[in-house]
């Protein structure tokens, strides 16, 4: 048995001294230095639970007592679950799921509520609703390159959609999509003042959604980077002011916007410069092996300020409603440049000072550090080593880089602290590598369990990262949690990066949803969330009083040309009216307002068999329209346990048969 002796790190924890003192029933004052001795209670607890000193130290750094809030909030993608996760750090408590690309009944998101149904319909593809999404990269809105806590944007890889989530109420306000592209991956990434939300296609296809034989891949298939214009005042993307740049049929991958010195530029890498398009049953190499033949792919450098001028000057063609700068124009006008990058890269991350572009090469052992200054100088001097088959100028690799850091097997993504260190996820090796941006040398590797993908540091994509915490977003969980069948959660591992030296593993957190790809971590006090909707009858999408808002004493049922309208209120613990009589086949419009103005006094409204579930937070207004096409007796009731008489918060929809 090891005797418990607090280490210097333990003793230095602010929490430690009071805990030791309290546990010792007073003990000796004196700063709790090396002399602080744990009580018999703590020792026996440690023994009983088999905890080491390091475990207790980690627990003290993450434990968040009742009533205390977390210092940071992490917004993690919910992958093909289509939802966004909100996680407190350091406690790693899940605080909320936000329905984005997928209907979410608890929030009454697109499960009958007209306003949110319309939001989801904003992402319809070729006239059809899509009820799931493959969310990859959340991007918090920025002001001056720092997260401002107002909005978060997320991309849906599968259906090429981008969503805007408002952080006053954590509701999805808008989903946009363009049939110009058929998938995305470099989404969502924002420019330093959130002028644009970037969405780059991944799998080349004919622009606009038409058909072309795959043998015409090189000629007819294309990629594109869409610059969605964000109107901060309205809290909406303005599709009419958005535009795109046509790209060659390489598979464009992640993107990042320049900042400070590199503001005005965007960078995205690509795989498959070979333009392999598969055909392994047709005598061609499989897509995968065809795409990894060459030694280099292309880092795309886009001067978006220049592109913006071209758009203003009308140098675009319109495809499916989107203004597009053609490859030819982009290449000729100094908008698009390529720099070779090591084989099959994945992450591209701009350093906090905006000076360097760090690229992880999946099939290379390096993180390559490109210099923006060098790239910009080569571009403006028109010093090219050649052109790609589409006429895009190529800069010299060696002349564009500051250097390379020998990382290990399979470097992917990179995050930064404020102290000159970079942290790169190393997928094959299953470690986080901490390395110095100054001399490009690895200083520490911390094993991950298992196969880390992205990682996320506190304020890690801003011009002023906080350091402190890093989350390894691991693809596999294997033996970390209780077995739950073949489909396992993923494992977010919280890491302490506050020290100048080694990183420290603090906590394992299972993520039982989708495949979370990426996350961003923001200082919690930057988010100013409302406690309830005010005035009573606010539509959560418009944030204005809804025309159908119903106040107390205004409840009524009217028959109009377009059906039966029910103006209803919800308050603890009744709906008014609680009896609704309609005839089979009539269209029913429910206008339900919660007249509550009390914190957390949420009601629900469930109407089974008619597929309707609403969340009516205090002050919120909801509209529902449906055809009462089944005769019968249908109870409706409140789905939130809101009061002692919650079970009695119910009513009946009586649908009288036609004959
Ligand atoms: Cu999973 Cu950013 Cu879509 Cu890497 S991506 S791991
Ligand atoms: Cu309202 Cu339960």
XYZ file of C-alpha atoms and ligand atoms in Angstrom, residues 136-137 185 254 346 412-413 453-454 475 515 517-518, ligand 1:
19
model
C -18.339 18.054 -38.151
C -16.974 21.451 -37.243
C -16.065 19.196 -44.869
C -10.473 21.310 -43.664
C -5.944 16.622 -42.761
C -4.041 15.339 -37.746
C -5.141 18.515 -36.023
C -9.034 12.698 -33.949
C -9.527 16.351 -33.222
C -12.469 7.879 -31.902
C -19.305 10.804 -33.947
C -15.537 15.441 -34.756
C -14.627 18.803 -33.480
Cu -13.293 14.079 -38.058
Cu -12.325 17.565 -38.748
Cu -14.433 16.021 -40.016
Cu -10.577 15.322 -38.431
S -12.598 15.609 -39.132
S -10.693 13.728 -37.072
